[in-house]
Coordinates of C-alpha atoms and ligand atoms in Angstrom, one line a residue:
M1 CA 119.6 107.4 94.7
K2 CA 120.2 104.8 96.1
I3 CA 117.4 102.3 96.6
F4 CA 118.8 99.9 100.5
T5 CA 118.3 96.5 101.6
S6 CA 115.8 95.9 104.6
A7 CA 117.9 95.0 106.6
Q8 CA 120.7 98.1 106.0
I9 CA 117.8 100.1 106.5
R10 CA 117.1 98.8 109.5
S11 CA 121.2 99.4 110.8
I12 CA 120.9 102.7 108.9
E13 CA 117.5 103.7 111.3
N14 CA 119.4 102.0 114.9
A15 CA 122.4 104.5 113.5
V16 CA 120.3 107.8 113.8
I17 CA 118.9 105.9 117.2
E18 CA 122.3 105.8 118.8
K19 CA 124.6 108.0 117.7
E20 CA 121.4 111.3 116.7
G21 CA 119.3 110.9 120.4
V22 CA 116.0 110.1 118.5
T23 CA 114.2 108.0 119.8
S24 CA 112.2 105.0 118.0
I25 CA 109.1 106.4 119.3
E26 CA 110.2 109.9 118.1
L27 CA 110.5 107.7 114.6
V28 CA 107.4 106.4 114.6
E29 CA 106.2 110.4 115.1
R30 CA 107.6 111.9 112.0
A31 CA 106.4 108.8 110.2
A32 CA 103.0 108.4 111.1
S33 CA 102.1 112.4 111.0
A34 CA 103.6 112.1 106.9
I35 CA 101.9 108.9 105.7
T36 CA 98.4 111.1 108.0
W37 CA 99.1 114.0 105.6
E38 CA 99.0 111.9 102.3
I39 CA 96.2 110.5 103.9
M40 CA 93.8 113.7 104.8
S41 CA 95.5 115.4 101.3
R42 CA 93.5 112.2 99.8
W43 CA 90.4 111.8 101.3
R44 CA 87.7 113.9 103.5
P45 CA 86.3 113.1 107.4
S46 CA 83.3 111.4 105.9
R47 CA 85.3 108.3 104.6
P48 CA 85.6 105.6 107.3
M49 CA 89.0 105.1 108.6
M50 CA 89.5 100.8 108.5
V51 CA 92.9 100.9 111.1
F52 CA 95.3 96.8 110.7
A53 CA 97.9 97.0 113.2
G54 CA 100.5 94.3 113.7
P55 CA 102.9 93.5 116.7
G56 CA 106.0 95.5 115.0
N57 CA 106.7 99.7 114.4
N58 CA 105.0 98.7 111.2
G59 CA 101.5 98.5 113.1
A60 CA 103.0 101.9 115.4
D61 CA 102.9 103.6 113.0
A62 CA 99.6 102.6 111.7
L63 CA 97.8 103.0 115.4
A64 CA 99.7 106.5 116.0
V65 CA 97.8 107.8 112.3
A66 CA 94.6 106.5 113.8
R67 CA 95.6 108.5 116.8
M68 CA 95.9 111.4 113.7
L69 CA 92.6 111.5 111.9
A70 CA 91.2 111.0 115.3
D71 CA 92.6 113.7 116.3
E72 CA 91.0 115.9 112.7
G73 CA 87.5 114.1 113.4
Y74 CA 87.8 110.5 111.0
T75 CA 86.0 108.4 112.7
V76 CA 88.5 105.6 113.1
T77 CA 88.0 101.5 113.9
V78 CA 91.4 100.2 115.2
L79 CA 92.3 96.3 115.3
L80 CA 95.5 95.3 116.5
F81 CA 97.4 91.9 115.8
N82 CA 98.6 91.1 118.6
V83 CA 98.9 87.7 118.9
T84 CA 102.0 86.2 118.3
D85 CA 104.5 84.9 121.2
R86 CA 107.3 88.1 121.2
G87 CA 104.4 90.7 121.9
L88 CA 104.6 93.9 120.7
S89 CA 106.9 96.0 120.1
D90 CA 107.7 98.4 122.7
A91 CA 106.7 101.5 120.0
C92 CA 103.3 99.6 119.2
R93 CA 103.0 99.2 123.0
H94 CA 103.1 102.5 123.7
Y95 CA 101.1 103.9 120.6
R96 CA 98.6 100.6 121.8
D97 CA 98.0 102.3 125.3
E98 CA 97.8 106.2 123.9
L99 CA 95.2 104.9 121.7
T100 CA 92.9 103.1 124.3
N101 CA 91.6 106.0 125.1
V102 CA 91.0 108.4 122.0
P103 CA 87.3 110.2 121.8
G104 CA 85.8 109.4 117.9
V105 CA 88.5 105.6 117.9
S106 CA 86.5 102.1 118.5
F107 CA 89.4 100.2 119.5
T108 CA 90.1 96.2 119.6
E109 CA 92.9 94.4 120.6
I110 CA 93.4 90.9 119.3
T111 CA 95.3 88.0 121.1
N112 CA 92.4 85.3 120.2
D113 CA 90.5 84.6 117.2
F114 CA 88.3 87.1 116.6
N115 CA 85.6 87.5 113.5
P116 CA 86.0 89.6 111.1
P117 CA 84.5 93.1 110.5
V118 CA 82.4 93.5 107.1
I119 CA 84.3 96.2 105.6
T120 CA 83.2 98.8 103.7
R121 CA 83.4 99.6 100.6
D122 CA 83.0 103.4 101.5
A123 CA 86.4 102.5 103.9
I124 CA 90.0 103.4 103.7
V125 CA 91.9 100.6 104.6
I126 CA 95.5 101.0 106.0
D127 CA 97.8 98.3 106.0
G128 CA 100.6 98.3 108.7
L129 CA 100.1 94.9 110.0
F130 CA 104.0 94.0 108.6
G131 CA 106.6 96.3 107.0
S132 CA 110.7 95.4 106.3
G133 CA 110.4 93.0 109.7
L134 CA 108.5 90.5 107.9
K135 CA 110.7 87.5 107.9
E136 CA 108.6 84.7 105.8
P137 CA 106.3 85.1 103.3
L138 CA 102.3 84.9 105.3
K139 CA 101.7 81.4 106.8
G140 CA 97.5 80.9 109.3
G141 CA 95.3 83.9 110.7
F142 CA 97.4 86.5 109.2
K143 CA 97.5 84.8 105.9
S144 CA 93.6 84.0 105.9
L145 CA 92.9 87.7 106.8
V146 CA 95.5 90.0 103.8
D147 CA 92.6 87.3 101.6
Y148 CA 89.9 88.7 103.8
I149 CA 91.2 92.3 102.7
N150 CA 92.1 92.0 99.9
S151 CA 88.3 90.1 99.0
S152 CA 86.9 93.5 100.5
N153 CA 86.5 96.3 97.1
A154 CA 88.4 99.2 99.5
T155 CA 90.3 101.4 99.2
I156 CA 94.0 99.9 101.4
V157 CA 96.8 102.2 101.6
S158 CA 99.0 100.1 102.9
I159 CA 101.9 101.8 105.0
D160 CA 105.9 101.6 104.1
M161 CA 105.2 98.2 102.1
P162 CA 102.4 96.1 101.7
S163 CA 101.8 93.8 104.4
G164 CA 103.4 90.3 103.2
M165 CA 105.1 91.9 100.0
F166 CA 109.5 91.8 101.2
G167 CA 112.0 94.5 100.3
E168 CA 114.1 92.8 98.1
W169 CA 113.1 89.5 96.4
N170 CA 109.8 88.2 96.3
E171 CA 109.3 84.3 93.8
A172 CA 108.7 82.5 97.1
T173 CA 105.2 85.5 98.0
L174 CA 104.2 84.5 94.4
S175 CA 101.1 82.4 96.0
R176 CA 100.5 86.4 96.5
D177 CA 99.2 86.3 100.4
V178 CA 100.2 90.1 100.4
V179 CA 98.3 93.1 99.9
H180 CA 97.3 94.2 97.1
A181 CA 97.1 97.8 98.0
T182 CA 96.3 101.1 96.2
L183 CA 98.9 102.7 97.8
T184 CA 102.3 102.5 98.9
L185 CA 103.2 104.4 101.6
A186 CA 106.8 104.0 102.4
I187 CA 109.1 105.4 105.0
E188 CA 112.1 107.2 103.8
F189 CA 113.5 104.9 100.3
P190 CA 112.2 102.8 97.9
R191 CA 112.7 98.9 98.0
L192 CA 114.7 97.0 95.5
S193 CA 110.8 95.6 95.2
F194 CA 109.4 98.4 94.2
F195 CA 111.6 98.0 90.2
I196 CA 110.2 94.9 89.3
Q197 CA 107.0 94.2 87.4
D198 CA 105.9 92.0 89.3
N199 CA 105.3 93.7 92.2
A200 CA 103.3 96.1 90.6
E201 CA 100.0 94.7 91.5
F202 CA 101.3 94.8 95.1
L203 CA 102.2 97.5 95.6
G204 CA 99.5 100.2 93.5
E205 CA 100.3 103.7 93.4
W206 CA 103.4 103.9 95.7
K207 CA 105.8 107.4 96.9
V208 CA 107.7 107.6 99.3
L209 CA 107.3 110.1 101.8
D210 CA 111.1 112.1 103.5
I211 CA 110.4 111.6 107.0
K212 CA 114.3 113.5 107.3
L213 CA 115.6 110.2 108.8
A214 CA 119.1 109.7 107.1
S215 CA 120.9 112.2 105.1
N216 CA 124.0 111.7 106.6
E217 CA 123.9 107.8 107.8
S218 CA 123.1 106.4 104.4
R219 CA 125.8 108.8 102.6
G220 CA 127.8 105.8 103.1
E221 CA 126.2 102.9 102.5
Q222 CA 126.5 101.5 99.3
S223 CA 124.6 99.9 97.8
P224 CA 124.4 97.6 94.3
Y225 CA 121.0 99.5 93.3
Y226 CA 120.7 102.3 92.2
L227 CA 117.5 105.0 90.6
L228 CA 118.6 107.3 88.4
E229 CA 117.1 110.2 88.3
K230 CA 117.9 113.6 87.0
K231 CA 119.5 115.5 88.9
D232 CA 122.8 112.2 88.7
V233 CA 121.9 112.5 84.7
K234 CA 122.9 116.8 84.5
R235 CA 126.6 115.4 87.0
I236 CA 127.3 112.6 84.1
L237 CA 125.8 114.9 80.9
R238 CA 128.7 116.9 79.7
Q239 CA 127.7 120.8 78.7
R240 CA 129.6 121.1 75.5
P241 CA 132.2 123.8 74.7
E242 CA 131.9 126.5 72.9
F243 CA 134.1 126.3 70.8
C244 CA 133.8 122.4 68.8
S245 CA 133.6 121.0 65.8
K246 CA 131.5 117.8 64.9
A247 CA 134.4 116.5 65.1
D248 CA 134.2 116.1 69.7
F249 CA 131.6 114.4 69.4
G250 CA 132.6 110.7 67.8
S251 CA 132.2 108.7 65.1
M252 CA 128.7 105.7 64.5
L253 CA 128.4 103.4 62.5
L254 CA 125.4 102.5 62.4
V255 CA 124.6 98.0 61.3
A256 CA 120.9 98.8 60.4
G257 CA 117.0 97.5 58.2
C258 CA 116.5 94.6 55.9
Y259 CA 113.5 95.3 52.7
G260 CA 110.6 96.3 54.8
M261 CA 112.5 97.2 57.6
I262 CA 114.6 100.5 56.7
G263 CA 112.4 102.9 59.6
A264 CA 114.3 100.5 61.7
S265 CA 117.5 102.2 60.2
Q266 CA 115.8 105.1 60.7
M267 CA 114.6 105.4 64.0
A268 CA 117.9 104.6 65.7
A269 CA 120.2 106.9 63.3
L270 CA 117.3 109.9 65.0
G271 CA 117.7 109.0 68.6
A272 CA 122.0 109.0 67.9
L273 CA 121.5 112.7 65.3
R274 CA 118.9 113.6 68.3
S275 CA 122.0 112.5 70.9
G276 CA 124.7 114.8 69.3
I277 CA 126.6 112.1 67.5
G278 CA 129.0 113.8 65.6
R279 CA 129.8 111.5 62.8
L280 CA 126.7 108.8 61.5
T281 CA 127.3 106.3 58.9
V282 CA 124.2 103.7 58.6
H283 CA 124.8 100.3 57.6
G284 CA 122.1 98.3 55.2
P285 CA 120.8 96.7 52.0
R286 CA 120.7 98.4 48.4
C287 CA 117.1 99.0 49.2
G288 CA 117.7 101.2 52.5
F289 CA 120.3 103.7 49.9
I290 CA 116.9 106.4 48.7
P291 CA 115.1 106.7 51.4
M292 CA 117.4 107.0 54.3
Q293 CA 119.1 109.3 51.9
T294 CA 115.8 111.2 51.4
S295 CA 114.6 110.7 55.4
V296 CA 117.5 111.0 57.4
P297 CA 120.2 113.4 55.4
E298 CA 122.3 114.4 58.0
A299 CA 124.0 110.8 58.1
M300 CA 125.6 108.9 55.7
F301 CA 125.0 106.0 54.5
H302 CA 127.0 102.7 53.6
A303 CA 125.1 99.9 51.5
D304 CA 125.7 97.0 50.9
Q305 CA 126.0 94.6 47.8
H306 CA 122.8 92.9 48.9
D307 CA 119.4 94.6 48.3
I308 CA 116.6 93.5 49.9
V309 CA 119.1 92.0 53.6
I310 CA 123.1 92.5 55.5
T311 CA 125.5 89.5 54.0
D312 CA 128.7 91.9 55.4
I313 CA 129.5 93.8 57.8
S314 CA 133.6 94.9 57.5
P315 CA 133.6 98.9 58.5
K316 CA 135.7 100.3 56.0
H317 CA 137.5 102.8 58.4
E318 CA 137.7 103.2 62.5
Y319 CA 134.7 104.3 63.9
D320 CA 134.0 105.4 68.0
V321 CA 131.3 102.4 68.0
V322 CA 128.8 100.1 65.9
A323 CA 124.9 99.5 66.7
L324 CA 123.9 97.1 65.5
G325 CA 121.3 95.5 64.7
P326 CA 117.9 97.2 64.5
G327 CA 115.6 95.7 61.4
I328 CA 118.2 93.8 59.9
G329 CA 116.1 90.4 60.4
T330 CA 116.8 87.1 60.6
H331 CA 118.5 86.0 57.6
D332 CA 121.0 83.0 57.1
Y333 CA 123.3 85.6 55.2
T334 CA 123.0 88.2 57.8
V335 CA 123.6 86.0 60.9
R336 CA 126.5 84.8 59.4
A337 CA 127.6 89.0 59.0
V338 CA 126.9 89.1 62.2
E339 CA 128.9 85.9 63.4
N340 CA 131.3 87.0 61.3
F341 CA 132.0 90.9 62.6
I342 CA 131.4 90.4 65.8
N343 CA 134.6 87.3 66.1
M344 CA 136.5 90.0 64.7
S345 CA 135.8 93.1 66.9
T346 CA 137.4 93.9 70.3
N347 CA 136.0 97.5 71.0
P348 CA 132.5 97.9 73.2
L349 CA 129.4 97.8 70.3
V350 CA 125.1 98.2 71.4
I351 CA 123.6 95.1 70.1
D352 CA 119.5 95.3 70.2
A353 CA 116.6 93.6 68.7
D354 CA 117.1 91.4 65.6
G355 CA 121.3 91.1 66.4
L356 CA 120.3 89.8 69.6
N357 CA 118.2 87.3 67.2
C358 CA 120.8 86.7 65.1
I359 CA 122.5 86.0 68.7
A360 CA 120.5 83.9 69.7
Q361 CA 121.1 81.2 66.9
R362 CA 124.4 80.3 67.3
P363 CA 124.3 81.2 71.1
N364 CA 128.2 80.4 71.3
L365 CA 129.2 84.2 69.8
L366 CA 127.8 85.5 73.6
E367 CA 131.4 84.6 74.2
H368 CA 133.2 86.7 71.2
V369 CA 130.6 89.8 72.6
P370 CA 133.5 92.0 73.2
P371 CA 134.2 92.8 77.5
M372 CA 131.2 96.3 78.7
S373 CA 129.3 95.9 74.9
V374 CA 126.2 96.6 75.8
I375 CA 123.2 94.5 74.7
T376 CA 119.3 96.2 75.1
P377 CA 117.0 93.6 75.3
H378 CA 113.3 93.5 75.6
A379 CA 111.5 90.9 78.0
G380 CA 111.4 88.4 74.9
E381 CA 115.0 88.9 73.3
F382 CA 116.1 88.3 76.7
D383 CA 114.3 84.9 77.0
R384 CA 115.2 84.4 73.7
L385 CA 119.1 84.7 74.1
F386 CA 119.1 82.9 77.6
G387 CA 116.3 80.9 78.1
P388 CA 112.5 81.4 79.4
H389 CA 111.7 82.8 82.9
T390 CA 108.1 83.0 84.5
S391 CA 108.4 85.8 86.1
H392 CA 110.2 89.7 85.9
E393 CA 112.0 89.8 89.3
S394 CA 114.0 85.7 87.7
R395 CA 115.1 87.8 84.5
L396 CA 116.6 89.9 86.1
K397 CA 118.2 87.9 88.4
T398 CA 119.6 86.2 85.8
A399 CA 120.5 89.1 83.7
V400 CA 123.6 89.6 86.9
E401 CA 124.9 86.7 86.3
K402 CA 124.9 87.0 82.5
S403 CA 125.8 90.5 83.4
A404 CA 128.9 88.9 84.9
Y405 CA 129.1 85.7 83.5
Y406 CA 130.1 87.6 79.7
S407 CA 131.1 91.7 81.0
I408 CA 128.6 92.4 79.3
I409 CA 126.7 95.6 79.5
I410 CA 122.2 94.3 79.9
L411 CA 120.2 97.6 79.4
L412 CA 116.9 94.8 80.0
K413 CA 114.2 97.5 78.6
G414 CA 110.6 98.0 80.9
R415 CA 107.6 100.1 83.0
Y416 CA 112.2 100.3 85.3
T417 CA 114.6 99.7 82.9
S418 CA 117.9 98.9 84.7
V419 CA 121.0 99.1 83.3
V420 CA 122.9 95.5 84.8
R421 CA 126.2 96.2 85.1
P422 CA 129.9 93.3 85.4
D423 CA 130.4 94.3 89.0
G424 CA 126.1 93.3 89.7
K425 CA 125.6 96.7 90.3
I426 CA 122.0 97.9 89.0
Y427 CA 121.4 101.1 87.5
F428 CA 116.9 101.4 87.3
I429 CA 115.7 104.0 84.7
G430 CA 112.3 104.9 85.6
S431 CA 111.4 108.1 83.2
G432 CA 109.8 106.5 80.8
C433 CA 106.0 106.1 80.2
Q434 CA 103.4 103.9 78.1
A435 CA 103.8 107.0 75.6
L436 CA 107.4 104.6 75.0
A437 CA 105.5 101.6 73.9
T438 CA 105.8 101.7 70.8
P439 CA 106.9 100.5 67.5
G440 CA 111.0 101.4 66.9
S441 CA 111.3 103.0 70.0
G442 CA 113.3 100.9 70.9
D443 CA 114.8 102.0 67.3
V444 CA 115.4 104.9 69.0
L445 CA 117.2 104.0 72.5
T446 CA 119.7 101.7 70.3
G447 CA 121.5 105.0 68.1
I448 CA 121.1 107.2 71.8
V449 CA 123.1 104.2 74.2
G450 CA 125.5 103.9 70.3
S451 CA 125.5 106.8 70.6
F452 CA 126.8 108.4 73.9
I453 CA 129.0 105.8 73.9
A454 CA 130.9 107.6 70.5
Q455 CA 130.3 110.5 72.6
G456 CA 132.9 109.1 75.1
Y457 CA 130.5 107.5 78.1
T458 CA 132.1 104.6 79.6
P459 CA 129.4 102.1 78.1
D460 CA 127.5 100.9 81.3
L461 CA 127.0 105.5 81.8
A462 CA 126.0 106.4 78.1
A463 CA 123.1 102.4 78.2
A464 CA 121.9 104.3 81.6
I465 CA 121.9 108.0 80.8
G466 CA 120.4 107.1 76.8
A467 CA 117.6 105.5 79.2
Y468 CA 116.6 108.3 81.1
I469 CA 116.4 111.2 77.8
H470 CA 114.9 108.2 75.9
G471 CA 112.0 107.4 79.1
M472 CA 112.0 112.1 79.4
A473 CA 111.8 112.5 75.3
G474 CA 108.5 110.0 76.0
T475 CA 107.2 111.5 78.8
L476 CA 107.6 115.2 77.1
A477 CA 106.3 114.2 73.8
A478 CA 103.1 112.1 75.6
E479 CA 103.1 115.6 77.5
N480 CA 101.7 117.2 73.9
D481 CA 100.5 114.0 71.7
G482 CA 98.9 111.2 75.1
T483 CA 100.0 107.9 76.3
F484 CA 98.4 106.4 72.7
G485 CA 99.9 107.5 69.3
V486 CA 103.4 109.4 70.0
L487 CA 106.0 107.9 67.5
A488 CA 108.3 106.3 67.6
T489 CA 110.3 109.9 65.7
D490 CA 108.2 112.2 68.4
V491 CA 110.5 110.1 71.3
A492 CA 112.9 111.9 68.8
R493 CA 112.1 115.1 68.6
N494 CA 111.7 115.0 71.8
I495 CA 115.7 113.6 72.2
S496 CA 117.3 117.9 72.6
K497 CA 114.2 118.9 73.9
A498 CA 115.6 116.9 77.3
I499 CA 118.5 116.9 77.2
R500 CA 118.5 120.4 77.6
D501 CA 115.7 120.4 79.9
I502 CA 118.1 118.2 82.2
L503 CA 121.2 120.4 81.5
N504 CA 118.5 123.3 82.7
Ligands
LIG601 N1 112.6 102.7 108.8 C1 112.6 103.4 109.4 O1 112.7 104.4 109.6 C2 111.1 103.9 109.8 C3 110.3 102.4 110.2 N2 109.7 102.7 110.6 C4 108.4 101.3 110.0 O2 108.3 100.5 111.3 C5 108.5 99.4 110.4 C6 109.5 98.3 111.0 O3 109.0 97.1 112.0 P1 110.0 96.5 113.0 O4 109.3 96.3 113.8 O5 111.2 96.4 112.7 O6 108.8 95.1 111.4 P2 107.3 94.0 110.6 O7 106.3 95.9 112.3 O8 107.5 95.0 110.3 O9 106.7 94.0 112.4 C7 108.2 93.6 112.6 C8 107.0 91.7 113.5 O10 106.9 90.8 113.7 C9 106.8 89.6 113.4 N3 107.1 88.9 111.9 C10 107.4 88.7 111.3 N4 107.6 88.2 109.6 C11 106.0 87.8 110.5 C12 105.1 87.1 110.0 N5 105.3 85.8 108.3 N6 104.0 86.1 110.4 C13 104.3 86.5 112.5 N7 104.8 87.9 112.4 C14 106.0 88.2 111.1 C15 108.1 90.4 114.2 O11 108.2 88.8 115.2 C16 108.3 90.8 114.5 O12 107.0 91.2 116.6 C17 109.0 99.2 108.6 O13 108.4 98.9 107.9 C18 108.0 101.1 108.8 O14 106.5 100.8 109.1 C19 109.5 103.4 112.1 O15 108.3 103.9 111.6 C20 110.3 104.4 112.2 C21 110.8 104.9 111.0
K602 K1 102.2 97.9 105.6

């Protein structure tokens, strides 16, 4: 699903109004019905509804919702803030005029000062102050109003977006003058800001409501941001042909493990094997030989000359891909081996975990990472490589910049994993759940991404579908075991099931 900016959404909306002859009132009516339906499915008419409406079409949505809820027997208090010089939008004025005579609605239009009403704990606050038309961070009376709403203990439902939040970048709003919603009901499209962890506290639970706005209008519109869904992965994944052999599914060298972290080699190897790699060789220190050959007998093992750390990475054969990093540690010998190996590599690599920590000790080394390699940092590894960040938003912006500068793919792990391409495109992946926050989970992902590159997928798609399948495998594991205590090996075990579900 494409993720559009607020400006693009406005132009899609205008195109629908012009080309399809739909009026803006009709669009508000559609949005309000979907919102009302969602509210009615969650809360009974005994809950008092308190509607805060702004001067634009977000306010119009809120006023229309107020009327619909009153029709359904809810008790509704409405406060319309008509305090700016620009007055009300046409739709907002239309719904204001309509509301003044509706039984069951207590309506007040504020044009000047006002005494804030008591918001009781059982109230449902409907936040329709501002949506995609917000121009600058809130200040003055609106800022105080938002603070007042946030200080109540009521349930807060934000229409389209929490008021005060922007659809894209919110660094300037980190002062938090934004409604903290319990539930955000987005109209037709999710926004970029929904996928950035800093904003989770504003959004609460969020849901996109389909108002059949724009299937035609949005199809042609380009966007650098994309939410990867199951149907996309199904389209990208190739079924295995009936006549096939392991030679058709690529070869991978996994450089992983050191004394005390051979488990990382096991997790990554399982990730690669469960996602269909044709041939897997693991290179690790000699101490890994027995554990690897007994716990993952499907993989070959190539022993380093050193007993406990990797000191030399010189592949003895051609591999379709080399994945490097899980559990290798950052011993001087290993840092030097990683440096030598990267300097002589020309094909895309997958680099994770301690592979990245080794690079962080030789910052110039990033210049020599082959183009289209995939690096898979979590926030800590990312900051070790590129410097400290104080927000997830700034980290994502740096990822876009560094991906372009080094011509590499950056898979930044999180609730919504972001796969950033050098051309600025970002795939967001939300298939995972809390169960994936477990040791070894990232190693499994490295194995999956490497395996898909070896199987012939381009590195950007291998990273994107790899992250999706990894997330889904974690979610499937959690269906059996809950979100506490799923093991990375459980995630690996569910990879084949996730792929089967996607292909069916
Ligand atoms: N996407 C759709 O197809 C539909 C969206 N709908 C709803 O419409 C709003 C967007 O409406 P719009 O009128 O463009 O903007 P807002 O209501 O968010 O606000 C505009 C209003 O506010 C003033 N303003 C802007 N910033 C500030 C500020 N910092 N302080 C004070 N005042 C400010 C501005 O000048 C305008 O007067 C969208 O979110 C949906 O809720 C419809 O439902 C139709 C379909
Ligand atoms: K809102």
